[in-house]
Coordinates of C-alpha atoms in Angstrom, one line a residue:
Chain A
M285 CA -44.8 -54.5 -31.5
S286 CA -41.7 -54.8 -29.3
L287 CA -41.6 -52.9 -26.0
T288 CA -38.5 -51.0 -27.2
D289 CA -40.6 -49.6 -30.1
L290 CA -43.1 -47.8 -27.8
S291 CA -43.0 -44.1 -27.4
L292 CA -42.4 -42.9 -23.8
A293 CA -46.1 -41.8 -23.7
A294 CA -47.3 -45.2 -24.9
A295 CA -45.0 -47.1 -22.5
R296 CA -46.4 -44.9 -19.7
E297 CA -50.0 -45.9 -20.6
G298 CA -49.0 -49.6 -20.9
L299 CA -47.5 -49.6 -17.4
R300 CA -50.6 -47.8 -16.1
R301 CA -52.9 -50.4 -17.7
G302 CA -50.7 -53.3 -16.5
D303 CA -50.0 -54.6 -20.0
F304 CA -46.4 -55.1 -18.9
T305 CA -44.2 -54.4 -15.9
A306 CA -41.3 -51.9 -15.5
R307 CA -39.0 -54.9 -15.2
E308 CA -40.1 -56.3 -18.6
L309 CA -39.7 -52.9 -20.2
T310 CA -36.3 -52.4 -18.6
E311 CA -35.2 -56.0 -19.5
A312 CA -36.2 -55.4 -23.2
H313 CA -34.0 -52.3 -23.3
L314 CA -31.1 -54.0 -21.6
T315 CA -31.3 -56.9 -24.0
A316 CA -31.3 -54.4 -26.9
I317 CA -28.3 -52.6 -25.4
E318 CA -26.4 -55.9 -25.0
A319 CA -27.0 -56.6 -28.7
L320 CA -26.3 -53.3 -30.2
N321 CA -24.2 -51.2 -27.9
P322 CA -20.9 -53.0 -28.7
R323 CA -21.4 -51.7 -32.2
L324 CA -23.0 -48.3 -31.7
N325 CA -21.1 -47.3 -28.5
A326 CA -24.0 -45.2 -27.4
Y327 CA -23.4 -46.0 -23.7
V328 CA -20.0 -45.7 -21.9
T329 CA -21.5 -47.3 -18.7
V330 CA -24.4 -49.6 -18.6
M331 CA -26.2 -49.7 -15.2
A332 CA -28.0 -53.1 -15.7
D333 CA -28.3 -54.2 -12.0
R334 CA -29.2 -50.8 -10.7
A335 CA -31.8 -50.3 -13.5
L336 CA -33.4 -53.6 -12.7
D337 CA -33.5 -52.6 -9.0
Q338 CA -35.1 -49.3 -9.9
A339 CA -37.6 -51.1 -12.2
D340 CA -38.6 -53.6 -9.4
A341 CA -39.0 -50.6 -7.0
A342 CA -41.3 -49.0 -9.6
D343 CA -43.4 -52.1 -10.0
A344 CA -43.7 -52.4 -6.2
A345 CA -44.7 -48.8 -5.9
R346 CA -47.3 -49.2 -8.7
S347 CA -48.7 -52.3 -7.0
R348 CA -49.2 -50.2 -3.9
G349 CA -51.3 -47.8 -6.0
E350 CA -48.7 -45.1 -6.6
D351 CA -48.3 -43.4 -9.8
R352 CA -45.6 -40.8 -10.7
P353 CA -44.9 -39.0 -14.0
L354 CA -42.1 -41.3 -15.1
L355 CA -42.7 -44.4 -12.9
G356 CA -40.8 -47.3 -14.4
L357 CA -39.7 -45.6 -17.7
P358 CA -36.1 -46.5 -18.7
L359 CA -33.9 -43.6 -19.9
A360 CA -30.3 -42.9 -20.9
I361 CA -28.4 -40.2 -19.0
K362 CA -25.7 -38.2 -20.8
D363 CA -22.4 -38.9 -19.0
L364 CA -22.1 -35.2 -18.2
F365 CA -24.7 -35.5 -15.4
C366 CA -23.3 -36.6 -12.0
T367 CA -24.9 -39.7 -10.8
E368 CA -24.3 -40.7 -7.1
G369 CA -22.1 -43.7 -6.9
V370 CA -21.9 -44.2 -10.7
R371 CA -18.8 -43.2 -12.5
T372 CA -19.3 -39.9 -14.4
T373 CA -16.6 -39.2 -17.1
A374 CA -17.7 -36.3 -19.4
A375 CA -16.1 -38.8 -21.9
S376 CA -12.7 -37.6 -20.8
R377 CA -9.7 -39.5 -19.5
I378 CA -9.2 -36.8 -16.9
L379 CA -12.5 -37.8 -15.2
G380 CA -12.1 -41.6 -15.9
P381 CA -11.9 -42.6 -12.3
F382 CA -14.5 -40.0 -11.0
V383 CA -17.4 -41.4 -8.9
P384 CA -19.6 -38.5 -7.8
P385 CA -20.7 -38.6 -4.1
Y386 CA -23.9 -36.6 -5.2
E387 CA -26.6 -36.6 -7.7
S388 CA -27.2 -33.8 -10.2
T389 CA -30.5 -31.9 -9.7
V390 CA -31.9 -32.8 -13.1
T391 CA -31.3 -36.5 -12.6
A392 CA -32.5 -36.3 -9.0
N393 CA -35.7 -34.8 -10.4
L394 CA -36.1 -37.7 -12.9
L395 CA -35.5 -40.2 -10.0
R396 CA -38.0 -38.4 -7.9
D397 CA -40.6 -38.9 -10.7
G398 CA -39.8 -42.7 -10.9
A399 CA -37.5 -43.0 -13.9
V400 CA -35.2 -46.0 -14.4
F401 CA -31.6 -45.2 -15.5
L402 CA -30.2 -47.7 -18.1
G403 CA -26.8 -46.2 -18.2
K404 CA -24.5 -43.2 -19.0
A405 CA -24.5 -42.1 -22.6
N406 CA -21.4 -41.3 -24.7
L407 CA -20.7 -37.7 -25.7
D408 CA -17.9 -35.5 -27.1
E409 CA -15.3 -34.9 -24.5
F410 CA -16.6 -32.3 -22.1
A411 CA -19.4 -31.8 -24.6
M412 CA -17.0 -30.1 -27.0
G413 CA -17.8 -31.3 -30.5
S414 CA -20.4 -31.8 -33.1
S415 CA -19.8 -35.5 -34.1
N416 CA -19.1 -37.5 -31.0
I417 CA -15.6 -38.0 -32.4
T418 CA -13.7 -36.5 -29.5
S419 CA -14.9 -39.0 -26.8
A420 CA -12.1 -40.7 -24.9
F421 CA -14.3 -43.8 -25.1
G422 CA -14.4 -43.9 -28.8
P423 CA -16.9 -42.5 -31.4
V424 CA -20.6 -43.3 -31.6
E425 CA -22.1 -44.8 -34.7
N426 CA -25.2 -43.2 -36.1
P427 CA -27.8 -46.0 -36.5
W428 CA -28.9 -44.4 -39.8
K429 CA -27.2 -45.4 -43.1
R430 CA -27.1 -43.7 -46.5
Q431 CA -29.4 -45.7 -48.8
G432 CA -27.4 -48.4 -50.6
D433 CA -24.3 -47.6 -48.5
P434 CA -24.5 -49.8 -45.3
A435 CA -20.7 -49.8 -44.9
T436 CA -20.1 -46.1 -44.4
V437 CA -20.3 -45.2 -40.7
L438 CA -22.0 -41.8 -40.1
V439 CA -21.6 -39.6 -37.0
P440 CA -24.6 -39.1 -34.7
G441 CA -23.8 -35.5 -34.3
G442 CA -22.7 -34.1 -31.0
S443 CA -22.1 -33.5 -28.3
S444 CA -25.1 -35.5 -27.1
G445 CA -24.3 -38.2 -29.7
G446 CA -24.8 -41.3 -27.4
S447 CA -28.2 -39.9 -26.3
G448 CA -29.2 -39.3 -29.9
A449 CA -28.0 -42.6 -31.3
G450 CA -29.3 -44.6 -28.3
V451 CA -32.8 -43.2 -28.5
A452 CA -33.0 -43.6 -32.3
A453 CA -31.8 -47.2 -32.1
R454 CA -34.4 -47.9 -29.4
L455 CA -31.8 -48.5 -26.6
A456 CA -33.8 -46.1 -24.4
L457 CA -37.2 -44.5 -24.4
G458 CA -35.7 -41.1 -24.0
A459 CA -32.5 -39.4 -22.8
T460 CA -31.1 -36.4 -21.2
G461 CA -28.8 -34.1 -23.2
T462 CA -27.1 -30.8 -22.7
D463 CA -26.8 -28.0 -25.2
T464 CA -24.2 -25.3 -25.1
G465 CA -24.2 -24.4 -28.8
G466 CA -26.4 -27.0 -30.4
S467 CA -25.5 -30.2 -28.6
I468 CA -29.1 -31.4 -28.2
R469 CA -30.6 -30.0 -31.4
Q470 CA -27.9 -31.0 -33.9
P471 CA -27.6 -34.7 -32.8
A472 CA -31.5 -34.9 -32.7
S473 CA -31.5 -33.7 -36.3
F474 CA -28.8 -36.2 -37.4
C475 CA -30.5 -39.1 -35.6
G476 CA -34.1 -38.4 -36.7
I477 CA -35.4 -37.7 -33.2
A478 CA -36.8 -34.7 -31.3
G479 CA -34.8 -32.7 -28.8
I480 CA -35.3 -29.4 -27.0
K481 CA -32.9 -26.9 -25.4
P482 CA -35.1 -25.0 -23.0
T483 CA -34.6 -21.4 -22.0
Y484 CA -31.4 -20.8 -20.2
G485 CA -32.4 -21.1 -16.5
R486 CA -35.2 -23.6 -17.0
C487 CA -33.2 -26.6 -15.8
S488 CA -30.7 -26.5 -13.0
R489 CA -27.1 -26.8 -14.0
W490 CA -26.1 -28.1 -10.5
G491 CA -24.2 -31.4 -10.8
I492 CA -23.7 -31.2 -14.6
V493 CA -20.0 -31.1 -15.5
A494 CA -19.5 -27.5 -16.6
F495 CA -18.4 -26.5 -20.1
A496 CA -19.5 -22.9 -20.6
S497 CA -21.7 -21.8 -17.7
S498 CA -23.4 -18.9 -19.4
L499 CA -24.6 -21.2 -22.2
D500 CA -24.9 -24.7 -20.8
Q501 CA -28.5 -25.9 -20.5
A502 CA -30.0 -29.4 -20.0
G503 CA -32.9 -30.8 -22.0
P504 CA -34.6 -34.0 -23.2
M505 CA -34.2 -36.0 -26.4
A506 CA -36.9 -38.5 -27.4
R507 CA -38.6 -40.0 -30.4
T508 CA -41.7 -37.7 -30.2
V509 CA -42.3 -34.1 -29.3
Q510 CA -44.8 -35.2 -26.7
D511 CA -42.2 -37.5 -25.1
C512 CA -39.8 -34.5 -24.8
A513 CA -42.6 -32.5 -23.2
I514 CA -43.1 -35.3 -20.6
L515 CA -39.4 -35.4 -19.8
L516 CA -38.9 -31.7 -19.7
R517 CA -41.7 -31.2 -17.1
S518 CA -39.8 -33.6 -14.8
M519 CA -36.3 -32.2 -15.5
A520 CA -37.1 -28.5 -15.1
G521 CA -37.8 -26.4 -12.0
H522 CA -36.2 -24.0 -9.7
D523 CA -33.1 -25.1 -7.7
P524 CA -31.6 -22.9 -5.0
K525 CA -28.2 -24.6 -5.7
D526 CA -28.1 -22.9 -9.1
S527 CA -28.4 -19.1 -8.9
T528 CA -29.2 -18.9 -12.6
S529 CA -32.2 -21.3 -12.3
I530 CA -35.5 -19.6 -12.7
D531 CA -38.1 -19.5 -9.9
R532 CA -41.2 -19.9 -12.1
P533 CA -43.8 -22.6 -12.2
V534 CA -43.1 -25.4 -14.8
P535 CA -46.1 -25.5 -17.2
D536 CA -47.8 -28.6 -18.5
Y537 CA -45.8 -29.0 -21.7
E538 CA -47.7 -32.0 -22.7
A539 CA -50.9 -30.0 -22.9
A540 CA -49.0 -27.4 -25.0
C541 CA -48.3 -30.0 -27.6
R542 CA -52.1 -30.2 -28.3
R543 CA -52.5 -26.4 -28.7
S544 CA -53.4 -25.2 -32.1
V545 CA -51.0 -23.0 -34.1
K546 CA -53.9 -21.1 -35.7
G547 CA -53.3 -17.4 -35.6
L548 CA -49.6 -17.8 -34.5
R549 CA -47.1 -15.6 -36.3
I550 CA -44.1 -17.6 -37.4
G551 CA -41.0 -15.7 -38.4
V552 CA -38.6 -16.8 -41.2
P553 CA -35.2 -15.2 -40.5
R554 CA -33.8 -14.4 -44.0
E555 CA -30.2 -14.6 -42.7
Y556 CA -30.5 -18.4 -42.2
R557 CA -30.4 -19.0 -45.9
A558 CA -26.7 -20.0 -45.6
E559 CA -24.5 -20.0 -48.6
G560 CA -24.0 -23.5 -50.0
M561 CA -26.9 -24.9 -48.0
P562 CA -28.2 -28.1 -49.8
A563 CA -31.3 -27.3 -51.9
E564 CA -33.2 -30.2 -50.2
I565 CA -32.8 -28.5 -46.8
E566 CA -34.1 -25.2 -48.3
R567 CA -37.0 -27.2 -49.7
L568 CA -37.8 -28.9 -46.4
W569 CA -37.8 -25.5 -44.7
E570 CA -40.3 -24.2 -47.3
Q571 CA -42.4 -27.3 -46.7
G572 CA -42.3 -26.7 -42.9
L573 CA -43.6 -23.2 -43.5
A574 CA -46.3 -24.5 -45.8
W575 CA -47.4 -27.0 -43.1
L576 CA -47.7 -24.3 -40.5
R577 CA -49.5 -22.0 -43.0
D578 CA -52.0 -24.8 -43.7
A579 CA -52.5 -25.2 -39.9
G580 CA -53.5 -21.6 -39.7
A581 CA -50.3 -19.8 -38.8
E582 CA -49.2 -16.6 -40.4
I583 CA -45.7 -16.6 -41.9
I584 CA -43.7 -13.4 -41.6
E585 CA -40.2 -12.7 -42.9
V586 CA -37.9 -11.3 -40.2
S587 CA -34.3 -10.2 -40.0
L588 CA -31.7 -11.3 -37.5
P589 CA -28.9 -9.2 -38.9
H590 CA -26.0 -10.4 -36.6
T591 CA -26.6 -14.1 -37.3
K592 CA -23.5 -14.6 -39.3
Y593 CA -21.3 -13.4 -36.3
G594 CA -22.9 -15.9 -33.9
L595 CA -20.4 -18.6 -34.4
A596 CA -17.3 -16.4 -34.1
A597 CA -18.7 -14.8 -30.9
Y598 CA -19.5 -18.3 -29.6
Y599 CA -16.0 -19.6 -30.3
I600 CA -14.6 -16.8 -28.1
V601 CA -17.2 -16.9 -25.3
A602 CA -17.4 -20.7 -24.9
P603 CA -13.7 -21.4 -24.9
A604 CA -13.1 -18.5 -22.5
E605 CA -15.6 -19.9 -20.0
A606 CA -14.3 -23.5 -20.6
S607 CA -10.7 -22.4 -19.9
S608 CA -11.9 -21.1 -16.5
N609 CA -14.2 -24.1 -15.7
L610 CA -11.6 -26.7 -16.7
A611 CA -8.9 -25.1 -14.5
R612 CA -10.3 -27.4 -11.7
Y613 CA -8.8 -30.5 -13.3
D614 CA -5.4 -30.4 -11.7
G615 CA -4.8 -33.9 -10.4
V616 CA -5.3 -32.8 -6.8
R617 CA -8.9 -33.2 -5.8
F618 CA -10.4 -35.7 -8.2
G619 CA -9.9 -37.5 -11.5
L620 CA -6.6 -38.4 -13.1
R621 CA -3.2 -37.6 -11.7
V622 CA 0.1 -38.0 -13.7
E623 CA 3.1 -37.7 -11.4
G624 CA 5.8 -35.2 -12.2
E625 CA 9.0 -33.7 -10.9
D626 CA 7.2 -31.1 -8.8
L627 CA 3.7 -29.7 -8.3
R628 CA 3.7 -27.7 -11.5
D629 CA 5.0 -30.5 -13.6
M630 CA 2.3 -32.7 -12.1
Y631 CA -0.4 -30.2 -13.2
E632 CA 1.0 -29.9 -16.7
R633 CA 1.5 -33.6 -17.3
T634 CA -2.0 -34.4 -15.8
R635 CA -3.7 -31.9 -18.1
A636 CA -1.7 -32.8 -21.2
E637 CA -2.5 -36.5 -20.8
G638 CA -6.0 -36.1 -19.3
F639 CA -7.5 -33.8 -22.0
G640 CA -7.9 -34.7 -25.6
A641 CA -6.8 -32.6 -28.5
E642 CA -10.1 -30.6 -29.0
V643 CA -10.4 -29.8 -25.3
R644 CA -6.8 -28.7 -25.1
R645 CA -7.3 -26.5 -28.2
R646 CA -10.4 -24.8 -26.7
I647 CA -8.6 -24.3 -23.3
L648 CA -5.7 -22.6 -25.2
I649 CA -8.1 -20.4 -27.3
G650 CA -9.9 -19.4 -24.1
T651 CA -6.7 -18.7 -22.2
Y652 CA -5.5 -16.6 -25.1
V653 CA -8.6 -14.4 -25.5
L654 CA -8.7 -13.8 -21.8
S655 CA -5.0 -13.0 -21.4
A656 CA -3.6 -9.6 -20.6
G657 CA -3.7 -7.3 -23.6
Y658 CA -6.2 -9.3 -25.6
Y659 CA -9.3 -9.3 -23.4
D660 CA -10.8 -6.2 -24.9
A661 CA -10.0 -7.2 -28.5
Y662 CA -11.6 -10.6 -28.2
Y663 CA -13.7 -11.4 -25.1
L664 CA -15.2 -8.0 -24.5
R665 CA -16.0 -7.5 -28.2
A666 CA -17.6 -11.0 -28.4
Q667 CA -19.8 -10.1 -25.4
K668 CA -20.9 -7.0 -27.2
V669 CA -21.7 -8.9 -30.3
R670 CA -23.6 -11.4 -28.1
A671 CA -25.7 -8.4 -26.9
L672 CA -26.5 -7.5 -30.5
I673 CA -27.6 -11.1 -31.2
L674 CA -29.9 -11.0 -28.2
R675 CA -31.3 -7.7 -29.4
D676 CA -32.0 -9.2 -32.9
F677 CA -34.1 -11.9 -31.2
T678 CA -35.9 -9.5 -28.9
E679 CA -36.8 -7.3 -31.9
A680 CA -38.0 -10.3 -33.9
F681 CA -40.1 -11.7 -31.0
A682 CA -41.9 -8.3 -30.8
R683 CA -43.3 -9.2 -34.2
V684 CA -43.6 -13.0 -34.2
D685 CA -44.4 -15.8 -31.7
A686 CA -41.8 -18.3 -32.9
L687 CA -39.2 -18.7 -35.6
L688 CA -38.7 -21.6 -37.9
T689 CA -35.2 -22.5 -39.4
P690 CA -33.3 -25.6 -40.4
T691 CA -31.5 -27.3 -37.5
A692 CA -28.2 -28.0 -39.2
P693 CA -26.7 -27.1 -42.6
S694 CA -26.4 -30.8 -43.5
A695 CA -27.6 -34.3 -42.7
A696 CA -25.3 -36.7 -40.8
F697 CA -21.8 -36.9 -42.4
A698 CA -19.3 -39.7 -42.4
Q699 CA -16.7 -40.4 -39.7
G700 CA -13.5 -38.8 -41.0
E701 CA -15.3 -36.0 -42.9
K702 CA -14.8 -32.4 -41.8
M703 CA -12.0 -33.6 -39.4
D704 CA -9.0 -31.9 -41.0
D705 CA -10.0 -28.3 -40.0
P706 CA -11.5 -27.4 -36.6
V707 CA -13.4 -24.4 -38.1
K708 CA -15.1 -26.7 -40.7
M709 CA -16.5 -28.7 -37.8
Y710 CA -17.6 -25.6 -35.9
L711 CA -19.7 -24.5 -39.0
N712 CA -22.2 -27.4 -38.1
D713 CA -23.6 -25.2 -35.3
I714 CA -24.3 -22.2 -37.5
F715 CA -28.1 -22.4 -37.0
T716 CA -28.1 -23.5 -33.3
V717 CA -25.5 -21.2 -31.8
P718 CA -27.4 -17.9 -32.0
A719 CA -30.2 -19.2 -29.7
S720 CA -27.7 -20.4 -27.2
L721 CA -26.0 -17.0 -27.1
A722 CA -29.4 -15.4 -26.6
G723 CA -30.6 -18.0 -24.1
V724 CA -33.9 -18.6 -26.0
P725 CA -35.5 -22.1 -26.2
G726 CA -35.0 -24.1 -29.4
M727 CA -36.3 -27.5 -30.5
S728 CA -35.3 -29.8 -33.4
V729 CA -38.1 -31.9 -34.8
P730 CA -37.6 -34.6 -37.5
A731 CA -39.3 -33.3 -40.7
G732 CA -38.1 -35.3 -43.6
L733 CA -35.3 -37.3 -45.4
D734 CA -32.6 -36.1 -47.7
G735 CA -31.8 -37.8 -51.1
D736 CA -29.7 -40.4 -49.3
G737 CA -32.6 -41.3 -47.0
L738 CA -31.1 -39.5 -44.0
P739 CA -33.2 -37.6 -41.5
L740 CA -33.3 -33.8 -41.5
G741 CA -34.7 -31.7 -38.6
L742 CA -36.3 -28.3 -38.5
Q743 CA -35.7 -26.0 -35.6
V744 CA -38.4 -24.0 -33.8
L745 CA -37.2 -21.1 -31.7
G746 CA -39.3 -19.3 -29.1
R747 CA -39.4 -16.4 -26.6
P748 CA -37.6 -16.8 -23.3
F749 CA -39.6 -19.2 -21.0
D750 CA -42.2 -19.8 -23.7
E751 CA -41.4 -23.4 -24.4
E752 CA -45.1 -24.0 -24.6
T753 CA -45.3 -22.2 -28.0
V754 CA -42.2 -24.1 -29.1
F755 CA -43.9 -27.4 -28.3
A756 CA -47.1 -26.4 -30.0
V757 CA -45.3 -25.4 -33.2
A758 CA -43.0 -28.5 -33.2
A759 CA -46.0 -30.8 -32.6
A760 CA -47.8 -29.2 -35.5
I761 CA -44.8 -29.9 -37.8
E762 CA -44.5 -33.4 -36.4
R763 CA -48.2 -34.1 -37.2
A764 CA -47.9 -32.7 -40.7
A765 CA -44.6 -34.4 -41.5
G766 CA -45.8 -37.9 -40.4
F767 CA -42.1 -38.8 -40.1
E768 CA -42.1 -42.6 -39.8
A769 CA -38.8 -43.6 -41.4
L770 CA -36.6 -45.9 -39.2
P771 CA -32.9 -46.2 -38.8
S772 CA -31.5 -49.5 -40.2
L773 CA -29.7 -50.3 -37.0
R774 CA -32.3 -50.6 -34.2
A775 CA -33.5 -53.0 -31.6
G776 CA -35.5 -55.8 -33.2
A777 CA -34.5 -54.9 -36.8
Chain B
M796 CA -3.0 -10.8 -34.6
A797 CA -1.1 -13.9 -35.5
L798 CA 0.4 -15.9 -32.6
D799 CA 4.1 -16.5 -32.6
P800 CA 5.9 -19.4 -31.0
A801 CA 6.7 -17.4 -27.9
T802 CA 3.0 -16.5 -27.4
V803 CA 2.0 -20.2 -27.8
R804 CA 4.6 -21.0 -25.1
R805 CA 3.1 -18.3 -22.9
I806 CA -0.4 -19.6 -23.4
V807 CA 0.3 -23.2 -22.6
T808 CA 2.2 -22.1 -19.5
L809 CA -0.8 -20.0 -18.3
A810 CA -3.1 -23.0 -19.1
R811 CA -0.7 -25.5 -17.3
I812 CA -0.7 -27.9 -20.2
R813 CA 2.6 -29.5 -21.0
L814 CA 3.6 -29.1 -24.7
E815 CA 6.6 -30.6 -26.3
D816 CA 8.7 -28.3 -28.5
A817 CA 8.0 -30.4 -31.5
E818 CA 4.3 -29.8 -31.1
V819 CA 4.5 -26.0 -31.0
P820 CA 4.3 -25.4 -34.8
R821 CA 1.1 -27.5 -35.2
I822 CA -0.6 -25.9 -32.2
Q823 CA 0.5 -22.5 -33.5
S824 CA -1.0 -23.1 -36.9
E825 CA -4.3 -24.5 -35.4
L826 CA -4.7 -21.6 -33.1
N827 CA -3.9 -19.1 -35.8
G828 CA -6.6 -20.7 -38.0
I829 CA -9.2 -20.2 -35.4
I830 CA -8.1 -16.8 -34.3
G831 CA -8.0 -15.6 -37.9
W832 CA -11.5 -16.8 -38.4
I833 CA -12.9 -15.2 -35.3
E834 CA -11.4 -11.8 -36.2
Q835 CA -14.4 -11.4 -38.6
L836 CA -16.0 -9.8 -35.4
N837 CA -13.9 -6.7 -36.2
E838 CA -16.5 -5.9 -38.9
V839 CA -19.3 -5.4 -36.4
D840 CA -20.1 -1.9 -35.2
I841 CA -20.2 -2.3 -31.4
D842 CA -20.1 1.4 -30.5
G843 CA -22.2 2.1 -27.4
V844 CA -23.2 -1.6 -26.9
E845 CA -23.1 -2.9 -23.4
P846 CA -21.5 -6.4 -23.1
L847 CA -23.8 -9.3 -22.4
T848 CA -22.2 -11.5 -19.8
G849 CA -24.8 -14.2 -19.7
A850 CA -28.0 -15.6 -21.1
A851 CA -30.0 -15.5 -17.8
Q852 CA -32.9 -13.1 -18.4
M853 CA -33.7 -12.6 -14.8
A854 CA -32.5 -10.8 -11.7
L855 CA -30.3 -13.0 -9.5
K856 CA -32.0 -14.0 -6.3
M857 CA -30.8 -13.0 -2.9
R858 CA -30.3 -15.6 -0.2
D859 CA -29.1 -15.7 3.4
D860 CA -25.4 -15.8 3.8
A861 CA -25.4 -19.0 5.8
V862 CA -23.7 -22.4 5.8
T863 CA -26.4 -24.8 4.5
D864 CA -24.3 -27.8 3.5
G865 CA -21.0 -29.6 4.3
G866 CA -19.5 -31.5 7.2
Y867 CA -18.6 -34.7 5.3
P868 CA -14.8 -34.6 4.6
D869 CA -14.7 -38.3 3.7
K870 CA -17.2 -37.7 0.9
V871 CA -15.3 -34.7 -0.3
L872 CA -12.0 -36.6 -0.3
S873 CA -13.5 -39.8 -1.8
N874 CA -12.1 -39.0 -5.3
A875 CA -8.7 -37.6 -4.2
P876 CA -5.8 -39.2 -6.2
E877 CA -3.8 -39.0 -3.0
R878 CA -4.7 -38.1 0.5
A879 CA -3.1 -37.8 3.9
G880 CA -5.7 -38.1 6.7
P881 CA -8.3 -35.4 6.1
F882 CA -6.2 -33.6 3.6
Y883 CA -5.4 -33.7 -0.1
A884 CA -1.8 -34.6 -0.7
V885 CA 0.4 -32.9 -3.3
P886 CA 4.1 -33.2 -4.3
K887 CA 6.3 -31.3 -2.0
V888 CA 6.1 -27.5 -2.7
V889 CA 8.4 -26.0 0.0
E890 CA 11.9 -27.4 0.6

């Protein structure tokens, strides 16, 4: 077995036993990146020298008898997390030249625990997208192929598409992602890996390039539920620099993965039976419920009546916040500047050239819904609908311990599909957006393949700050599913 | 509420994004497509509902009103496209 095929947990054990060194593990991943990244484009920046230095430091620490939770484990970092001294682009031209003089709290937590950073992973520009098509550094190729159709390039999902494709193709043991409306869960589903968006407030947002601040949340993506649990424990924790970060102890999520689901009440929200959803996704969902029933859980039908309005509310709230957050890109303090006739012309040219089409579109929508005369009709109404969506979840969680739904309404689609109409692309997030609006934790776990041999994920949603139950349920599905299919493009294949 | 070309012009001005006249019809049609779609929210009965401003299910913490960071202008200015000494430089604003 190649070192790149190990789970994060198995690599941790191998390092502890001295079966191999952090340098060997890191070199194996860098070799895989060199071979596959020119095609997959999962990384926009590879940090080979720095990674090897970090690996050597980890080996030296271990030889002194130190052990830390992630000591010597190589990861990919979504290029939305500021990394001190390493260019951080948000996959946008406007941040092309930006080198942060500080480290984000989440990545600082990972470094504190001994992680090795292989590079910065590609994403949709400013995390706005569901296919990684909007990146200024080009699209990411999903390492999975439709059976008998190796020529068609599929999208990895988005916005954390580089993280998803990179982990699936074994170019990292795990990765950081961020999720504003599904940006961890949907690419995890498309790439056949696991990923969790924790409760809003679990991970500090400090040093993460902001998209929609009331929704943005960091989380891990990895090939197993346990690996996500290991990573989240390091990423999470209170940070005085983010006033919305929660001051609560971070539980042992790994232990939660071993909890039984016996006696748990699992809700099935009837509104998630979307019109036109492929029958195989419906069947996989039924299968997931049967697995949990077999493991001793009780299945209960619940109603989340405002589900169908989640997307529309999201596409007011998120662009509104984005239009405000992205006002800082003005060509004055950092990033791109395009000279103009005067100050105002400089602003307008910088922003027209620096932002891609989807980002411009969302800034304009956000500007419109916040503008004088329209605020009440759009933004205030959307916030009230958001309150109703939270109320739906609160009422459901009074009756059940967790919810099970599909992660996305389809498997990975081809580059070029769903590109003609922005709204069609937005519909990808129909099952992930409500949990983002309510701030509750959600995890996608690979559960099966569709008729084309592409991975499909199931989504587990939990109560605020009860990621432990989410991990327990996701791990039970993972055990029952025995998902062992592999993408055709991967290291060593 | 369909956006007319004048509204599109007003929005791009507010957002400080340069838009060529030839692009106005395309942007207008894209924005109208999205706005038309989100108007489905008008079906929802929101009477008496308090708006939810954020997902944080917690009370915000208090802290001392004190300076706890700063004092490194070179770091702050390290990414400036143009600087003049310890200042950001911009095109001339006042004649």
